[in-house]
Amino acid sequence: MTIVTLDGPRSTTPDVVDVVTLGESMVTFLPSVPGRLADVPSFDRAIGGAESNVACVLAAAGHTARWISRVGADGFGDHLVEAIGAYGVDVSAVRRDPDRPTGVYFRTAGDRATDAHEVAYYRAGSAASAMSVRTMDLDAIRSGRVLHLSGITPALSADCLNLMRELTARRPGRPLVSFDVNHRPGLWRGDADGARVLLELARGADIVFVGEDEAWGLGGPEAVRAALPEPDLLVVKQGATGATAFHGPHVTSVPALTVDVVAAVGAGDAFAAGFLSATLRGLPVRERLRHGHLMAAAALTVPGDLATPPARERADRLAALDDDAWGTLRLGPGWTQAAEGAEEEVRTP
């Protein structure tokens, strides 16, 4: 059996990092009070972007991470680069576009997966939509042990789709390619081919993350694997039920944790980051899934996209629990900052 692993000696080349992520990040405006967007009087500024979220979580967890994108030559672009860089992410390869703006969006609190929220995107014609094979540094993009991509990028423009096809093409010497399907139907502007395009891109990746609810209507992890046999490692996320990984002829399932949810945004990105962190460390697939769930639990218990991850030693201890202890673990707001062993007591009042 071959399990995708990156444990072993690393290159001594300074420019080589653990993970490179490529994708659009936007300035996010979160409501200061609950209510409809029409009624909210003011907003707090944050950052949002699936790929930069993964980079930030990995950097906070002690890995070297590089985020690559394009932003406008404007104040919002300055804020994104500075905020993401503050997490310890290498932002040196981010390009500035003097002619296109940085994307922004406004949202209410709620669950993005169930549409129990409002969101207003202002990203059409953004700097990131001009990412292409011609405008981006492909050597920098391929400078990680892992290259993490998502299905959001190909929806931004035809040039972005062509770039994604180039990066997911199976060629000798490429980094390990991780792909989070992240199907957002609204981004495809009614394009019925969006799901087909994402399936095509997923087939070129080494590790694929896909939610059961976005998996082409196939109805269950086994059906998804039958339709997507190419990736060495396929992870089907099943919401509150858990996640199932297919690796070679083997199948590993790990139930999700019981979590007092504050907001669901960012949980999928955190799961991917936790799984990739464990992959970089050469851990078995079961532990990779558990680290994914732990990182997701950190994101679920804060209002924004990004949360402070648990310390590595603590995450390793929790990931090593027996099945009964894992099944009874309950995590609430503040659990990553609570005293060691206090997970059960940190709950929503």
Coordinates of C-alpha atoms in Angstrom, one line a residue:
M1 CA 0.0 0.0 0.0
T2 CA 1.2 3.5 -0.8
I3 CA 0.0 6.4 1.4
V4 CA 0.8 9.9 0.3
T5 CA 3.4 11.2 2.7
L6 CA 6.0 13.9 2.8
D7 CA 7.9 12.8 5.8
G8 CA 11.7 12.9 5.2
P9 CA 14.5 15.3 4.4
R10 CA 13.6 18.8 3.1
S11 CA 15.4 20.9 0.5
T12 CA 17.8 23.4 1.9
T13 CA 16.8 25.9 -0.7
P14 CA 15.6 29.0 1.2
D15 CA 12.7 29.5 -1.3
V16 CA 11.2 26.1 -0.8
V17 CA 8.4 26.1 1.7
D18 CA 6.1 23.4 3.1
V19 CA 2.9 24.6 1.4
V20 CA 2.1 27.1 -1.3
T21 CA -1.5 28.2 -1.7
L22 CA -2.9 30.1 -4.7
G23 CA -6.2 31.9 -4.8
E24 CA -8.2 35.1 -4.2
S25 CA -8.5 36.7 -0.8
M26 CA -10.9 39.5 -0.1
V27 CA -11.5 42.0 2.6
T28 CA -14.5 40.8 4.6
F29 CA -17.0 43.0 6.4
L30 CA -18.7 41.4 9.3
P31 CA -21.9 42.9 10.9
S32 CA -21.4 44.7 14.2
V33 CA -24.9 43.5 15.3
P34 CA -27.2 40.7 14.1
G35 CA -29.7 41.3 11.4
R36 CA -30.3 41.8 7.7
L37 CA -27.6 43.5 5.7
A38 CA -30.1 46.2 5.0
D39 CA -30.4 46.9 8.7
V40 CA -26.8 46.5 9.9
P41 CA -25.5 50.0 10.8
S42 CA -21.7 49.2 10.7
F43 CA -19.3 46.4 10.0
D44 CA -16.0 45.1 11.3
R45 CA -13.2 44.5 8.8
A46 CA -11.6 41.1 8.5
I47 CA -10.0 38.9 5.8
G48 CA -11.4 36.0 3.9
G49 CA -10.2 33.6 1.3
A50 CA -10.2 29.8 1.2
E51 CA -6.5 29.4 0.2
S52 CA -5.1 32.2 2.4
N53 CA -7.1 30.7 5.3
V54 CA -5.3 27.4 4.8
A55 CA -1.9 29.2 4.6
C56 CA -2.6 31.2 7.8
V57 CA -3.6 28.1 9.8
L58 CA -0.6 26.2 8.6
A59 CA 1.7 29.0 9.5
A60 CA 0.1 29.4 12.9
A61 CA 0.7 25.6 13.4
G62 CA 4.4 26.0 12.7
H63 CA 4.7 25.2 9.0
T64 CA 6.3 27.4 6.3
A65 CA 3.5 28.7 4.0
R66 CA 3.4 31.0 1.0
W67 CA 0.3 32.6 -0.3
I68 CA 0.3 33.7 -4.0
S69 CA -2.3 35.9 -5.6
R70 CA -3.0 39.3 -7.1
V71 CA -4.5 42.2 -5.2
G72 CA -5.2 45.8 -6.2
A73 CA -2.8 48.7 -5.7
D74 CA -5.2 50.0 -3.1
G75 CA -5.7 50.2 0.7
F76 CA -7.6 47.0 0.8
G77 CA -4.8 45.2 -1.0
D78 CA -2.4 46.6 1.5
H79 CA -4.5 45.3 4.3
L80 CA -4.8 41.8 2.9
V81 CA -1.0 41.5 2.4
E82 CA -0.2 42.9 5.8
A83 CA -2.9 40.9 7.7
I84 CA -2.0 37.6 6.0
G85 CA 1.7 38.3 6.4
A86 CA 1.1 38.9 10.1
Y87 CA 0.2 35.2 10.5
G88 CA 3.7 34.3 9.4
V89 CA 2.8 33.6 5.8
D90 CA 5.2 34.5 3.0
V91 CA 3.5 37.1 0.8
S92 CA 6.5 38.1 -1.2
A93 CA 5.1 36.6 -4.5
V94 CA 1.7 38.5 -4.3
R95 CA 1.4 40.7 -7.3
R96 CA -0.1 44.2 -7.3
D97 CA -2.5 45.2 -10.1
P98 CA -2.7 49.0 -10.8
D99 CA -5.8 48.7 -12.9
R100 CA -8.1 46.3 -11.0
P101 CA -9.4 46.5 -7.5
T102 CA -9.1 44.2 -4.5
G103 CA -12.3 42.2 -4.0
V104 CA -14.5 42.8 -1.0
Y105 CA -17.6 41.2 0.4
F106 CA -20.1 41.8 3.2
R107 CA -21.9 39.0 5.1
T108 CA -24.2 38.3 8.0
A109 CA -23.5 35.6 10.6
G110 CA -24.8 32.2 9.7
D111 CA -23.9 28.9 8.0
R112 CA -22.6 29.3 4.5
A113 CA -23.2 25.6 3.7
T114 CA -26.9 25.9 4.4
D115 CA -27.3 29.4 3.0
A116 CA -28.6 30.6 6.4
H117 CA -26.9 34.0 5.9
E118 CA -26.7 36.9 3.5
V119 CA -23.6 37.7 1.5
A120 CA -22.8 40.4 -1.1
Y121 CA -19.7 40.0 -3.2
Y122 CA -17.9 42.8 -5.0
R123 CA -15.3 40.8 -6.8
A124 CA -16.2 41.0 -10.5
G125 CA -13.1 42.3 -12.4
S126 CA -11.0 42.0 -9.3
A127 CA -7.2 41.9 -9.5
A128 CA -7.3 38.1 -8.7
S129 CA -9.5 37.4 -11.7
A130 CA -6.5 38.4 -13.8
M131 CA -4.4 35.5 -12.6
S132 CA -3.2 33.6 -15.6
V133 CA -0.3 31.4 -16.8
R134 CA 1.1 34.6 -18.3
T135 CA 0.7 37.0 -15.3
M136 CA 1.8 34.6 -12.5
D137 CA 5.2 33.2 -11.5
L138 CA 4.8 29.5 -12.1
D139 CA 8.2 28.7 -10.4
A140 CA 7.1 30.4 -7.2
I141 CA 3.7 28.7 -7.4
R142 CA 5.5 25.3 -7.6
S143 CA 8.0 26.1 -4.9
G144 CA 6.3 24.2 -2.1
R145 CA 6.3 20.6 -1.0
V146 CA 2.5 20.9 -1.4
L147 CA 0.6 23.1 -3.7
H148 CA -2.9 23.8 -2.4
L149 CA -5.7 24.9 -4.7
S150 CA -9.4 25.2 -4.6
G151 CA -12.4 25.2 -6.9
I152 CA -13.1 28.9 -6.3
T153 CA -10.2 30.0 -8.5
P154 CA -11.3 28.5 -11.8
A155 CA -14.7 30.2 -11.4
L156 CA -13.2 33.7 -11.4
S157 CA -12.3 33.9 -15.1
A158 CA -11.3 31.9 -18.2
D159 CA -7.7 32.9 -17.5
C160 CA -7.9 31.5 -14.0
L161 CA -9.4 28.3 -15.3
N162 CA -6.5 27.9 -17.8
L163 CA -4.0 28.5 -14.9
M164 CA -5.7 25.8 -12.8
R165 CA -5.6 23.4 -15.7
E166 CA -1.9 24.0 -16.0
L167 CA -1.2 23.5 -12.3
T168 CA -3.3 20.3 -12.1
A169 CA -1.7 18.7 -15.2
R170 CA 0.2 15.6 -14.2
R171 CA 3.8 16.3 -15.0
P172 CA 7.1 14.9 -13.6
G173 CA 8.6 17.0 -10.8
R174 CA 5.5 18.9 -9.8
P175 CA 4.8 19.3 -6.1
L176 CA 2.1 17.3 -4.3
V177 CA -1.2 18.9 -5.5
S178 CA -4.0 19.3 -3.0
F179 CA -7.4 20.4 -4.3
D180 CA -10.4 21.4 -2.2
V181 CA -13.5 21.2 -4.6
N182 CA -15.2 24.2 -2.8
H183 CA -18.1 24.3 -5.3
R184 CA -19.8 27.7 -5.0
P185 CA -22.6 27.6 -7.6
G186 CA -23.1 31.3 -7.4
L187 CA -19.6 32.0 -8.6
W188 CA -20.3 30.1 -11.8
R189 CA -23.1 32.5 -12.7
G190 CA -25.5 29.7 -13.6
D191 CA -22.8 27.8 -15.6
A192 CA -24.0 24.2 -15.6
D193 CA -20.5 23.1 -16.6
G194 CA -19.0 24.3 -13.3
A195 CA -19.5 21.0 -11.6
R196 CA -17.9 19.2 -14.6
V197 CA -14.9 21.5 -14.6
L198 CA -14.3 20.9 -10.9
L199 CA -14.5 17.1 -11.4
E200 CA -11.9 17.5 -14.3
L201 CA -9.5 19.5 -12.0
A202 CA -10.0 17.1 -9.1
R203 CA -8.9 14.2 -11.3
G204 CA -5.5 15.9 -11.7
A205 CA -4.8 16.3 -8.0
D206 CA -3.0 14.0 -5.6
I207 CA -5.2 14.9 -2.5
V208 CA -8.8 15.9 -3.0
F209 CA -11.2 17.3 -0.3
V210 CA -14.9 17.4 -1.2
G211 CA -18.0 17.8 0.9
E212 CA -20.6 15.1 0.4
D213 CA -23.2 17.8 -0.3
E214 CA -21.1 19.2 -3.2
A215 CA -19.9 15.9 -4.7
W216 CA -21.8 16.1 -8.0
G217 CA -25.0 14.6 -6.5
L218 CA -23.4 11.1 -6.4
G219 CA -24.8 10.1 -3.0
G220 CA -22.2 8.8 -0.6
P221 CA -18.5 8.5 -0.2
E222 CA -18.2 5.2 -2.1
A223 CA -20.0 6.6 -5.1
V224 CA -17.7 9.7 -5.1
R225 CA -14.6 7.4 -5.0
A226 CA -16.0 5.4 -7.9
A227 CA -16.3 8.6 -10.0
L228 CA -13.0 9.9 -8.8
P229 CA -10.4 7.1 -8.7
E230 CA -7.4 9.1 -9.8
P231 CA -6.3 11.0 -6.6
D232 CA -4.0 9.0 -4.4
L233 CA -6.0 10.3 -1.4
L234 CA -9.7 11.3 -1.5
V235 CA -11.3 12.9 1.5
V236 CA -15.1 13.1 1.6
K237 CA -16.3 15.4 4.3
Q238 CA -19.7 14.4 5.7
G239 CA -20.5 17.4 7.9
A240 CA -21.4 16.6 11.5
T241 CA -21.1 12.9 10.8
G242 CA -17.3 12.9 10.1
A243 CA -15.0 12.3 7.2
T244 CA -14.0 9.3 5.1
A245 CA -10.6 9.0 3.4
F246 CA -9.9 6.6 0.5
H247 CA -6.2 5.7 0.1
G248 CA -5.3 2.9 -2.3
P249 CA -7.6 0.0 -1.5
H250 CA -8.1 1.2 2.0
V251 CA -10.9 3.3 3.6
T252 CA -10.6 5.2 6.8
S253 CA -13.5 7.0 8.5
V254 CA -13.3 9.2 11.6
P255 CA -16.4 10.7 13.3
A256 CA -16.6 14.5 13.8
L257 CA -16.2 16.0 17.2
T258 CA -19.1 17.4 19.2
V259 CA -18.6 21.2 18.9
D260 CA -20.6 24.2 20.3
V261 CA -20.7 26.0 17.0
V262 CA -20.3 29.8 16.9
A263 CA -20.0 30.1 13.1
A264 CA -19.4 27.6 10.4
V265 CA -17.3 29.8 8.1
G266 CA -13.7 28.7 7.6
A267 CA -14.2 25.2 9.0
G268 CA -13.6 23.5 5.7
D269 CA -10.4 25.4 5.1
A270 CA -9.2 24.6 8.7
F271 CA -10.0 20.9 8.1
A272 CA -7.8 20.9 5.0
A273 CA -5.0 22.7 6.9
G274 CA -5.1 20.2 9.7
F275 CA -5.0 17.3 7.3
L276 CA -2.2 18.8 5.3
S277 CA -0.2 19.6 8.5
A278 CA -0.4 15.9 9.5
T279 CA 0.5 14.9 5.9
L280 CA 3.6 17.0 6.1
R281 CA 4.5 15.3 9.3
G282 CA 4.0 11.8 7.8
L283 CA 1.2 10.8 10.2
P284 CA -1.1 7.9 9.4
V285 CA -4.4 8.7 7.6
R286 CA -6.5 8.2 10.7
E287 CA -4.5 10.9 12.6
R288 CA -4.6 13.2 9.5
L289 CA -8.4 13.0 9.6
R290 CA -8.4 13.7 13.4
H291 CA -6.1 16.7 13.0
G292 CA -8.5 17.9 10.3
H293 CA -11.4 17.7 12.7
L294 CA -9.5 19.4 15.5
M295 CA -8.5 22.4 13.3
A296 CA -12.1 22.6 12.1
A297 CA -13.3 22.6 15.7
A298 CA -11.1 25.6 16.3
A299 CA -12.6 27.5 13.4
L300 CA -16.2 26.5 14.4
T301 CA -15.8 28.0 17.8
V302 CA -14.9 31.5 16.7
P303 CA -17.1 34.1 14.8
G304 CA -14.6 34.7 11.9
D305 CA -12.8 32.6 9.3
L306 CA -9.6 32.2 11.3
A307 CA -8.9 30.8 14.8
T308 CA -5.9 30.2 16.9
P309 CA -5.1 26.5 16.4
P310 CA -4.4 24.2 19.3
A311 CA -0.7 23.8 20.2
R312 CA 0.8 20.9 18.3
E313 CA 1.5 18.8 21.4
R314 CA -2.1 19.2 22.5
A315 CA -3.5 18.4 19.1
D316 CA -1.3 15.2 19.0
R317 CA -2.6 14.2 22.4
L318 CA -6.2 14.6 21.4
A319 CA -5.6 12.9 18.1
A320 CA -4.2 9.9 19.9
L321 CA -7.3 9.4 22.1
D322 CA -9.0 6.0 22.0
D323 CA -12.3 5.9 20.1
D324 CA -14.4 6.1 23.2
A325 CA -12.6 9.2 24.5
W326 CA -12.7 10.8 21.1
G327 CA -16.4 10.2 20.8
T328 CA -17.2 11.9 24.2
L329 CA -14.9 14.9 23.6
R330 CA -16.8 18.2 23.4
L331 CA -15.2 21.5 22.4
G332 CA -16.6 25.0 22.9
P333 CA -15.4 28.6 22.5
G334 CA -12.0 29.2 23.9
W335 CA -10.9 25.6 24.0
T336 CA -7.7 26.1 22.1
Q337 CA -6.6 28.6 24.7
A338 CA -7.9 26.8 27.8
A339 CA -5.6 24.9 30.2
E340 CA -4.3 21.5 29.0
G341 CA -6.9 18.8 29.6
A342 CA -9.8 21.3 30.1
E343 CA -11.5 20.6 26.8
E344 CA -14.6 19.1 28.4
E345 CA -15.2 22.2 30.6
V346 CA -14.9 24.8 27.8
R347 CA -18.5 25.0 26.5
T348 CA -21.1 27.6 25.5
P349 CA -22.8 28.8 28.7

